[in-house]
XYZ file of C-alpha atoms in Angstrom:
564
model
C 0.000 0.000 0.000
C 0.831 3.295 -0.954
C 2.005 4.579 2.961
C 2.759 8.396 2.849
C 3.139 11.262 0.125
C 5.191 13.923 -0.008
C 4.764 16.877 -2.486
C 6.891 20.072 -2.299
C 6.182 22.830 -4.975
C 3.916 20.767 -7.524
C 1.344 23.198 -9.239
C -0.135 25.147 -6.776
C 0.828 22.651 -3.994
C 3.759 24.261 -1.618
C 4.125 21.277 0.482
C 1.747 18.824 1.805
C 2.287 15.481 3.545
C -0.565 12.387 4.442
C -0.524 9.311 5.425
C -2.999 6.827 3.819
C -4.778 3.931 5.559
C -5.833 0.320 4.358
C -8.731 -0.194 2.457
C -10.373 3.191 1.065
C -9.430 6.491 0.924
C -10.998 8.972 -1.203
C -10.620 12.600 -1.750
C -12.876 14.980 -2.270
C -13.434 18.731 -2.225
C -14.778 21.790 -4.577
C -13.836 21.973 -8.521
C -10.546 23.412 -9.308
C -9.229 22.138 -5.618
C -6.892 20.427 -6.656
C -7.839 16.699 -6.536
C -6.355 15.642 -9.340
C -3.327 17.560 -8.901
C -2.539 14.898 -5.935
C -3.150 12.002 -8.394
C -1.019 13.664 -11.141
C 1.975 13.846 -8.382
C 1.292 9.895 -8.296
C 1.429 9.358 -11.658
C 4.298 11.385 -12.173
C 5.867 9.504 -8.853
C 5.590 6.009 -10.774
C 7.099 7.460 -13.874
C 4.821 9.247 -15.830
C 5.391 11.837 -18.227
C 6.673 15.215 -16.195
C 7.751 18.871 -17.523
C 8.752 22.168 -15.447
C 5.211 23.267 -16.501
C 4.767 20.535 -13.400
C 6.862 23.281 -11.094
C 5.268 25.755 -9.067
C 6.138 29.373 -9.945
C 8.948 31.093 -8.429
C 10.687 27.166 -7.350
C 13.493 25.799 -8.628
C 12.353 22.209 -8.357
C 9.395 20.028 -7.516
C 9.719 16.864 -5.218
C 7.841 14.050 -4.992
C 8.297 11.131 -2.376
C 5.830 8.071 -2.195
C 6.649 5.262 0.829
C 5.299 1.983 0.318
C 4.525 -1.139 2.394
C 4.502 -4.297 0.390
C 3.792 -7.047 2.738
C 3.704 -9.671 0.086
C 6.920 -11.257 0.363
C 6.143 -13.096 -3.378
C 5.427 -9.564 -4.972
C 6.865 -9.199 -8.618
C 8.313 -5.591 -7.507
C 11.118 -7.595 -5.244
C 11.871 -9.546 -8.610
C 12.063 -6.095 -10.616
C 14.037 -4.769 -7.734
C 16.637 -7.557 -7.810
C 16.863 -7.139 -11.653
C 18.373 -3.803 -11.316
C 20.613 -3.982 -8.277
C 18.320 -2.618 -5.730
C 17.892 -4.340 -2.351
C 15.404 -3.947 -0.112
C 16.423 -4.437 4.120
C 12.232 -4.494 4.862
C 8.926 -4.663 3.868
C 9.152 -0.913 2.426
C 10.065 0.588 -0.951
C 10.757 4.457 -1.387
C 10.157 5.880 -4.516
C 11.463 9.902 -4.967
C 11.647 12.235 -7.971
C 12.360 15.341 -8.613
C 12.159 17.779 -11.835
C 13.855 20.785 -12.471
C 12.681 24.039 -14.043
C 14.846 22.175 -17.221
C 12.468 19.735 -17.170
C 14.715 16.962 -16.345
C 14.508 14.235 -13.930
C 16.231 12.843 -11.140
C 14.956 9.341 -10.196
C 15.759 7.294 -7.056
C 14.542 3.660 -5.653
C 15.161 2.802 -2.113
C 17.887 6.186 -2.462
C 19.434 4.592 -5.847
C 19.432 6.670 -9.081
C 17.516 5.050 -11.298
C 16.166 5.946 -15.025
C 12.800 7.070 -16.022
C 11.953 3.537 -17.643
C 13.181 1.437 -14.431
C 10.927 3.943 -11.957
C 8.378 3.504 -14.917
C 8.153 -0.177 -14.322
C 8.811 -0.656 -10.756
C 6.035 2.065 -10.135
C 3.797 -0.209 -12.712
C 3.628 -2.677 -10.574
C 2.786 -0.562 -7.491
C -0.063 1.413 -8.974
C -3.067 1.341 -11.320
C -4.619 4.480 -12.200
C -7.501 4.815 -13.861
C -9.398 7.950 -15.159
C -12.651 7.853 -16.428
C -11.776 8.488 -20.814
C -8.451 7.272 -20.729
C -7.241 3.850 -22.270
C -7.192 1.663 -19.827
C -5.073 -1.093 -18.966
C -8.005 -3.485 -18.909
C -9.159 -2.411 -22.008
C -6.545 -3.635 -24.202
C -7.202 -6.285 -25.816
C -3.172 -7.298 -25.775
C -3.802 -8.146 -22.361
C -6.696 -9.940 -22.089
C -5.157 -13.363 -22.877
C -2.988 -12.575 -19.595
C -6.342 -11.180 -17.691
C -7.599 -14.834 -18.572
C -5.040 -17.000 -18.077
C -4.498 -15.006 -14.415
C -8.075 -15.731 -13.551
C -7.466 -19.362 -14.944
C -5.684 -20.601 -12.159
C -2.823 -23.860 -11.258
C -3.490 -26.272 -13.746
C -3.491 -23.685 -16.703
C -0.204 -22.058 -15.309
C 1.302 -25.683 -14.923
C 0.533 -26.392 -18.340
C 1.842 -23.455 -19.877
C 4.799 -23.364 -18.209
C 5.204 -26.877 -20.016
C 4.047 -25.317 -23.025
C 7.130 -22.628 -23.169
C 9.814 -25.125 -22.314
C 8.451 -26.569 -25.638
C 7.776 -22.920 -27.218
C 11.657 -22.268 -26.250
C 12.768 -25.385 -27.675
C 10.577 -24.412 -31.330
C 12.215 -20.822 -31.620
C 15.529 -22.438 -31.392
C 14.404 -24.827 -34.136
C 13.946 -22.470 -36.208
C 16.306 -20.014 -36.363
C 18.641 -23.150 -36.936
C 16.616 -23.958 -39.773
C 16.520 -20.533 -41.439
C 20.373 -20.538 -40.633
C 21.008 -23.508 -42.077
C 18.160 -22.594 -45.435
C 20.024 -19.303 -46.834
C 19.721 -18.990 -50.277
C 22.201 -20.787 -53.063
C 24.046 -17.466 -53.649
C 25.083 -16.725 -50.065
C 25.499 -20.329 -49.363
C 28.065 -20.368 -52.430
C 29.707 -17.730 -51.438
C 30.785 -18.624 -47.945
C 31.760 -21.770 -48.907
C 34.043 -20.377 -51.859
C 35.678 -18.083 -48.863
C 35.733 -20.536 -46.405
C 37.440 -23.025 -48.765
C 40.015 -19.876 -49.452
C 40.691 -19.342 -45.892
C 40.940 -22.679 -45.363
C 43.173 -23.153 -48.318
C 45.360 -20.246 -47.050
C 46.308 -21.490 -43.607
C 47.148 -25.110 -44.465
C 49.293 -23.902 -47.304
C 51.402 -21.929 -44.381
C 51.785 -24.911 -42.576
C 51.927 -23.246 -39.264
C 53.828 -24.404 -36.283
C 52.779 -23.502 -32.495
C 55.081 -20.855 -31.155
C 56.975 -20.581 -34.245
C 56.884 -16.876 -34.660
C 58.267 -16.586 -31.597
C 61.138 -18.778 -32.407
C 61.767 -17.143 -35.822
C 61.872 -13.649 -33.800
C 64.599 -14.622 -31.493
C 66.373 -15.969 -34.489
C 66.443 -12.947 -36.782
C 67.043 -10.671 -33.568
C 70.327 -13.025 -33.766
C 71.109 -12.371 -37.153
C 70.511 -8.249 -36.848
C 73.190 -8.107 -33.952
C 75.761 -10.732 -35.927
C 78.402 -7.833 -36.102
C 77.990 -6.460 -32.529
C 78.072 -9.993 -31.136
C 81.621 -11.332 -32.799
C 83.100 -8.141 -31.856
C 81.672 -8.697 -27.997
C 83.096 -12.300 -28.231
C 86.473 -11.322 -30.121
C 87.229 -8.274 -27.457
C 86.472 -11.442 -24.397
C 88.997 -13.647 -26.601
C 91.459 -10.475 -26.595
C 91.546 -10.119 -22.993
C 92.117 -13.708 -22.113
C 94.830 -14.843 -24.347
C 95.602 -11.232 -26.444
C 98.659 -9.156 -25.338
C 97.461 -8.420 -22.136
C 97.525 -12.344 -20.985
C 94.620 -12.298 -18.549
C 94.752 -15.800 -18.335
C 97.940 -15.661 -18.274
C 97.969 -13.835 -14.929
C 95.170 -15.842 -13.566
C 97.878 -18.552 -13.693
C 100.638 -17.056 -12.118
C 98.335 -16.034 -9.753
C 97.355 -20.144 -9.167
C 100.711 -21.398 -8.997
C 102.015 -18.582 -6.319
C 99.357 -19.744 -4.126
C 99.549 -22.775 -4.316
C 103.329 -22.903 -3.697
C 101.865 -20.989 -0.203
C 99.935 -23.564 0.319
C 102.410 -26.347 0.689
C 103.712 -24.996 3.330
C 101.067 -22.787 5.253
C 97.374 -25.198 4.673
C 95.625 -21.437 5.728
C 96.052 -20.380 1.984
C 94.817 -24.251 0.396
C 90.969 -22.659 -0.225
C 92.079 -19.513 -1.848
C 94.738 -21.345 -4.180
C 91.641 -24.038 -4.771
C 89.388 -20.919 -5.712
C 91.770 -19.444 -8.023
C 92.848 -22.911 -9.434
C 89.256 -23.684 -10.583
C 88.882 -19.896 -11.806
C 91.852 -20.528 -14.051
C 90.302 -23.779 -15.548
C 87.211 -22.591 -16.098
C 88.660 -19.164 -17.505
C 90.606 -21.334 -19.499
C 87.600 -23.373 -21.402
C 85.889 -20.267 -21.542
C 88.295 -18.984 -23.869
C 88.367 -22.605 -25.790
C 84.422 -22.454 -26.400
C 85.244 -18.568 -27.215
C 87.863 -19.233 -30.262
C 85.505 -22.011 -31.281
C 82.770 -19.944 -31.694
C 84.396 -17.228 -33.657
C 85.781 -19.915 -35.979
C 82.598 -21.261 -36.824
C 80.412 -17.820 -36.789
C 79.186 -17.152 -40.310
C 76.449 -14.548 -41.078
C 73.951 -16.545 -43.363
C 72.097 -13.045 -44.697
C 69.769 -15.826 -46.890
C 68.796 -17.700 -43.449
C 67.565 -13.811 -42.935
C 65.915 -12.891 -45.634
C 63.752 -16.626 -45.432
C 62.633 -15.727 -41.918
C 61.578 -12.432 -42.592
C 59.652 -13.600 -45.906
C 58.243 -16.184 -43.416
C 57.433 -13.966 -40.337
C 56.059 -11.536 -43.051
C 53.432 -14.457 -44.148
C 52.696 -15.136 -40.326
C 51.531 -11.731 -39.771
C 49.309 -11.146 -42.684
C 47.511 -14.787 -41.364
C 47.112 -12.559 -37.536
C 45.565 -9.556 -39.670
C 43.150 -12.128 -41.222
C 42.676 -14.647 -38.674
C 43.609 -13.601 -35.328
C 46.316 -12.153 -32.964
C 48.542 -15.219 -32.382
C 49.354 -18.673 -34.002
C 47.148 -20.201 -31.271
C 43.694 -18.256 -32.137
C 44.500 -18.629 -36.503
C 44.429 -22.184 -35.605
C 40.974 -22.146 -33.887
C 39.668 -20.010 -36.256
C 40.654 -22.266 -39.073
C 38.725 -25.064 -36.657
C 35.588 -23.395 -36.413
C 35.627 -22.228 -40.021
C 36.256 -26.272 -41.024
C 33.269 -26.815 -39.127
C 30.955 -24.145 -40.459
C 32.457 -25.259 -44.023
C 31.352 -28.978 -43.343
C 27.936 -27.733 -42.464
C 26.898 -25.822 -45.387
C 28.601 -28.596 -47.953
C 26.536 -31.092 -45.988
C 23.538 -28.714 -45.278
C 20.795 -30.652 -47.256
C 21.447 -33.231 -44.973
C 21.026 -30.623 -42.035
C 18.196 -29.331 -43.493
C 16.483 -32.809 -43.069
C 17.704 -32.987 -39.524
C 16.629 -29.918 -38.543
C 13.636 -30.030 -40.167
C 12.049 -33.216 -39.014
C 13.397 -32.218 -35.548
C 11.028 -29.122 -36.181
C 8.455 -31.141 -37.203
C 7.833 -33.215 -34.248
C 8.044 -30.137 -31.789
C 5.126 -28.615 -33.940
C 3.146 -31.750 -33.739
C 3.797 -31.490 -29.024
C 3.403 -28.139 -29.123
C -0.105 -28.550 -31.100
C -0.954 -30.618 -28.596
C -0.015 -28.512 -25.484
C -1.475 -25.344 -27.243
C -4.871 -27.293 -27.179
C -4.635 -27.697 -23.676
C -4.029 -24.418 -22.715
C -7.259 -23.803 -25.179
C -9.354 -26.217 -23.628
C -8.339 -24.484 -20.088
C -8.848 -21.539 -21.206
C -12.617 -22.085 -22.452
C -13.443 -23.745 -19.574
C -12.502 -20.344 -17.354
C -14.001 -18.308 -19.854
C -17.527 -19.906 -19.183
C -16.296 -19.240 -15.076
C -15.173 -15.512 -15.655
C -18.343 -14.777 -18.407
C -20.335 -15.434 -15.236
C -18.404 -13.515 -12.563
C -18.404 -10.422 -14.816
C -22.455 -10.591 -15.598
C -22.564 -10.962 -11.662
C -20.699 -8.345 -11.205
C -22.729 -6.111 -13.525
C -25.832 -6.883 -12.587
C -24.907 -5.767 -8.890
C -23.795 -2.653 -11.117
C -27.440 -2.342 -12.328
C -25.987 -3.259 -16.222
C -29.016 -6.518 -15.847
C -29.134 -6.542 -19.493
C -25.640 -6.559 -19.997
C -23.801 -9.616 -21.613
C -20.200 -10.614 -21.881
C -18.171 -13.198 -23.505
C -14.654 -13.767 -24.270
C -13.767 -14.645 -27.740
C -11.867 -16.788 -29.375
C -9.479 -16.652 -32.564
C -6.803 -19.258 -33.514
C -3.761 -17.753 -34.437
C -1.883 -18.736 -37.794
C 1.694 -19.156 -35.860
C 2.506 -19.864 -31.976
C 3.466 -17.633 -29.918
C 4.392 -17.739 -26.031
C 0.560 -17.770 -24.987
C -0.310 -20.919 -27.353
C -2.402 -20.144 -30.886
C -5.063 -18.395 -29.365
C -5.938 -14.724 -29.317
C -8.482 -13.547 -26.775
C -10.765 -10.601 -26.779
C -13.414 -9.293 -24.551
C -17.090 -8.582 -25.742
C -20.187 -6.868 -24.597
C -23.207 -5.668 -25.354
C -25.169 -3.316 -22.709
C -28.866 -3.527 -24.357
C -30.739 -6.110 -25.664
C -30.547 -6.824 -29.206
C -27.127 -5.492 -29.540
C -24.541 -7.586 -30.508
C -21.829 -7.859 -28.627
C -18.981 -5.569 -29.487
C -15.183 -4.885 -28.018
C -15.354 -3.760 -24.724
C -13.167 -1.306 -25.760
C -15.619 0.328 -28.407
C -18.437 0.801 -25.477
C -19.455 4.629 -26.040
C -21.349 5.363 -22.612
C -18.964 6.872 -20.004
C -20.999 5.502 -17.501
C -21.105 1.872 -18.962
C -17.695 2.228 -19.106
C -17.097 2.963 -15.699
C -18.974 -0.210 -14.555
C -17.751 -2.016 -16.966
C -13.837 -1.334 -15.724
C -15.444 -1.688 -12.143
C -16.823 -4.956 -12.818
C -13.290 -6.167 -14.693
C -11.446 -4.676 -11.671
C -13.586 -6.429 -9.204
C -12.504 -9.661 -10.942
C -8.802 -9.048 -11.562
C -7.623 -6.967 -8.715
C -6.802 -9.817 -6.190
C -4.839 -11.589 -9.196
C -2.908 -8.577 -10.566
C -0.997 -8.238 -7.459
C -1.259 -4.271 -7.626
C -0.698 -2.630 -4.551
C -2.884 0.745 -5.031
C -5.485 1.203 -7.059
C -6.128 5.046 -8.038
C -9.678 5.633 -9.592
C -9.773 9.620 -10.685
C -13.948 10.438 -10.997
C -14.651 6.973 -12.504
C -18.145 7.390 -11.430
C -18.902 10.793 -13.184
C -22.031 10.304 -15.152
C -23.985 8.001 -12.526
C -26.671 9.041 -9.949
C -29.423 7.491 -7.832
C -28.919 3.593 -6.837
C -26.048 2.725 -9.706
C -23.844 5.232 -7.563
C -24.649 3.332 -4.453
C -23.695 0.347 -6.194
C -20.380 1.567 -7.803
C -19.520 2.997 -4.369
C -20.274 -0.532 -2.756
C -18.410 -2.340 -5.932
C -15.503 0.302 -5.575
C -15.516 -0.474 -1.861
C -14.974 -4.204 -2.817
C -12.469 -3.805 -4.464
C -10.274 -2.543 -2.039
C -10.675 -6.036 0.612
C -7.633 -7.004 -1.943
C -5.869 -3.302 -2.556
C -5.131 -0.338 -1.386
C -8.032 2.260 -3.311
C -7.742 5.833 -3.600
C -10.551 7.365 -5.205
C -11.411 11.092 -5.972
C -15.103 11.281 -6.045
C -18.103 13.790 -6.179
C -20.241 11.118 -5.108
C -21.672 11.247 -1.386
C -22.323 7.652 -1.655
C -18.843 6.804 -2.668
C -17.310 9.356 0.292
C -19.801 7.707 2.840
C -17.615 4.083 2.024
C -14.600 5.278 2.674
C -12.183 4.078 5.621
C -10.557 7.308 5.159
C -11.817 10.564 3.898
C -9.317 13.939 3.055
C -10.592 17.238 1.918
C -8.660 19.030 -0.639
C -9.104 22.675 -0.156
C -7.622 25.664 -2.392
C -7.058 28.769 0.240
C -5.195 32.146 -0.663
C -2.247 33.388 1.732
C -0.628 36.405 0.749
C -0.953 36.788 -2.890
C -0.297 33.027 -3.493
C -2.954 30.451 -4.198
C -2.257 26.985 -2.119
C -3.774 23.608 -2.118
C -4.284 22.369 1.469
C -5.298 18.731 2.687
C -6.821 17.663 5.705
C -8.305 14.588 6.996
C -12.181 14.999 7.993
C -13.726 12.765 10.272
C -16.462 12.696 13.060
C -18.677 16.250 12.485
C -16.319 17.287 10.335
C -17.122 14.681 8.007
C -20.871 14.694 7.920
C -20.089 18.328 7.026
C -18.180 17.249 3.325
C -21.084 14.628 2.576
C -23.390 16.914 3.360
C -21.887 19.647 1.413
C -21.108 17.195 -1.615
C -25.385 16.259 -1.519
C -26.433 19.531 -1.320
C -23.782 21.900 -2.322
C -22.330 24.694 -0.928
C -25.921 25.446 1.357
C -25.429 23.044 4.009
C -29.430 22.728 5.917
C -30.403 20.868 9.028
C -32.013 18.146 6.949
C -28.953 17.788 4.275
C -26.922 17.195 7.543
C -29.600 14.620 8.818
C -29.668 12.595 5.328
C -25.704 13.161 5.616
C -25.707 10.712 9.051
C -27.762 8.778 7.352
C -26.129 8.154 4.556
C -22.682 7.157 6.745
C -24.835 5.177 9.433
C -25.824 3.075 5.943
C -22.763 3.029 4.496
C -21.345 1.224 7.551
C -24.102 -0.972 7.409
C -23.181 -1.533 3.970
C -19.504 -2.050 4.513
C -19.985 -4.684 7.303
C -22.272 -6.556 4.984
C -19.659 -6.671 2.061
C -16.877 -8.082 4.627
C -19.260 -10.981 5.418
């Protein structure tokens, strides 16, 4: 349920804050109040269209706030909450939004910025308005399938779940089927390129790593010079005119004439001993090398014609040895599959086939379910309008099979009425009366309410254009409605006030030179003071206050009754 509201500097609204209560609130007041301003706040709150014409003059910004209470556990706004990265610690769900004299919005969820189209949908499923000309949600015929199929209960949900496991399974059919069934030219022509590629790669005869190899070799090559004059210059110093080793040895056998006679200096002569020897095949593996060096410019010039041919194939195929050789893998694959794709083509298609023939027979289920709580819903809604006083009124869901499945089966599901005799029945949505209408959407609402899972309902003058008993009876139907949500209604009937759990007046008042909308919860005298002002007008008698008790006294009656 929709908690509090908070609106700062919204039309003519400085700041006003209520609390709502369970069941039903409605709001009345004078023309030009500013009823519907409130209900345009909580439209604009659950992501309706906004604009700085929204602002009030002289303010920078307007804010709206809106504090929920879902005690559902299992309601589809946690789900929608999850899907976005917003958590939720309670039962509660904040909703804020504010819009500057730019006309841009700032959006938050539980204090997270969110966009337009996420407060759009997570507001969706926390309130249903309806007005009394505007298309409403349960007049699309889109949605009537789902109305249905929600009223239809278990055994048509278990058997449509079934049903889309199988659905699933069909799309993926056939988009491998039209994959595999492009026409002869493009067919042709992927198989001429893959057969290139193909060709291309083998021809190379790659080896793994073997760019890398061929890189340290020609980095070999390109220093050839610089390396035998490193090497020569080591040679120089060991056996050259300078006789390092040389040295090294005279340095060995003084020590280790020491070392005959004093053992203190054995480890040091031992040291330079194996320094000597070691020195000394150093220079042998030295001279050998420089012997046998040769610069081979045509080893060269063959590895940098072949890393040349490596690196157009990474261009082409991908960044490494490794990934041209999975490409060339998957390529082989896709190659086999269109040269064999008749043969696929049969596969896939008799794979098709039998899904079709399953899902036939699980779309006739759902059908058959379907009709049956068609008959069950035809009633409830004739019920439902004949409390309305529509006793002539008939409705009936039809029927069309679809050409192709979709995720609801092969069926496509409209509601029809007709509201006098000898009519034929017609789409609900083409019903002309406004007041028709309104009981019609009543009656619909009464039905689906408790399965839509909507927290607040919002009904803005659905009853205009009624009078006498069938107000009585929308107030008691609209009073219904809200045993299973949260109703707010703005209303000019008495008989609709006189239902109410909770009644607020919305009063327009001058301070200063500024026009402000105040609201204020009326209850005890204060109450049979509105109802008595909304039967009589703005002359309040004696007897209008008398038939104003009345009318509450019955209405409590009237409400105990409907709880039964």
């Amino acid at each position: 349920m929709l908690k509090e509201l908070t609106i700062k500097n919204f039309a003519i609204i400085e700041e006003i804050s209520v609390s709502f209560s369970d069941g039903l609130t409605v709001l009345t007041g004078e023309t030009g109040a500013g009823k519907s301003i409130i209900i345009d706040a909580v439209h604009l709150l659950s992501g309706g269209r906004g604009s700085q014409e929204f602002i009030r003059h002289g303010a920078k910004k307007a804010e709206l706030e809106g504090l929920f209470y879902i005690q559902n556990p299992q309601h589809p706004v946690f789900q929608k909450l999850l899907d976005v990265g917003i958590e939720t610690d309670d039962d509660s769900i904040i909703l804020r939004r504010d819009i500057n004299d730019h006309g841009k919005s700032v959006c938050r969820v539980n204090g997270k910025l969110v966009t337009i189209a996420i407060l759009r949908e997570i507001g969706g499923s926390l309130i249903d308005i309806h007005g009394q000309h505007e298309s409403q949600e349960l007049m699309d015929e889109r949605l009537h399938i789902s109305l249905l199929d929600q009223f239809s209960g278990s055994k048509l949900h278990r058997a449509k779940a079934s049903y889309l496991g199988l659905f699933q399974t069909y799309t993926k059919f056939k988009k491998e089927l039209a994959a595999v069934s492009e026409n002869e030219q493009q067919i042709a022509q992927k198989i001429d390129l893959y057969q290139y590629q193909i060709n291309e790669i083998d021809t190379t005869e790659l080896i793994e790593d073997e760019d890398e190899k061929l890189q340290l070799e020609r980095k070999k090559f390109q220093n050839y010079h610089k390396t035998f004059e490193r090497i020569s210059a080591a040679y120089e110093a060991l056996n050259g005119e300078t006789k390092g080793l040389d040295w090294v040895g005279n340095a060995m056998s003084e020590l280790e004439d020491v070392a005959s006679f004093d053992e203190a200096y054995k480890g040091q002569a031992e040291l330079v001993s194996n320094t000597f020897y070691s020195l000394q095949e150093l220079s042998y593996q030295l001279k050998s090398e420089m012997d046998e060096s040769e610069f081979d410019e045509e080893r060269l010039n063959v590895i940098e014609e072949r890393l040349a041919v490596i690196q157009l194939l990474k261009r082409k195929y991908g960044n490494s040895i490794e990934e041209i050789m999975i490409y060339r893998e998957k390529i082989g694959d896709e190659l086999d599959a269109l040269v064999n794709r008749d043969e696929r083509i049969q596969q896939r298609q008799k794979a098709l086939d039998q899904v079709i023939i399953d899902l036939e027979i699980e779309a006739k289920e759902l059908t058959l379910y379907r009709k049956k709580a068609s008959k069950k819903l035809s009633e409830a809604i004739v019920l439902q309008l004949r409390e309305l006083f529509m006793e002539k009124a008939t409705f009936e869901v039809i029927f069309n099979t679809a050409s192709n499945f979709d995720k609801n089966g092969k069926d496509d599901v409209a509601f029809y009425m007709s509201t006098n005799v000898g009519e034929p029945a017609k789409p609900i949505s083409k019903i002309a009366s406004g007041g028709e209408l309104s009981r019609m959407m009543l009656a619909l609402k009464g039905i689906f309410s408790k399965h839509q899972g909507i927290t607040s309902i919002i009904f803005d003058e659905v009853d205009t254009g009624v009078s006498g008993r069938v107000a009585q009876a929308i107030a008691e139907k609209i009073a219904h409605i809200s045993h299973s949500s949260q109703v707010l209604c703005i209303t000019h009937l008495p008989q609709v006030a006189a239902m109410a759990d909770q009644q607020l007046l919305i009063k327009k008042e001058v301070t200063g030179e500024r026009t402000m909308t105040k609201l204020i919860e009326v209850i005890g005298k204060s109450r049979v003071q509105e109802v008595s002002r909304m039967m009589s007008g703005a002359e309040i008698t004696s007897l209008t206050l008398e038939h104003a008790t009345e009318l509450l006294l019955i209405a409590e009656q009237r409400k105990k009754l409907l709880h039964v």
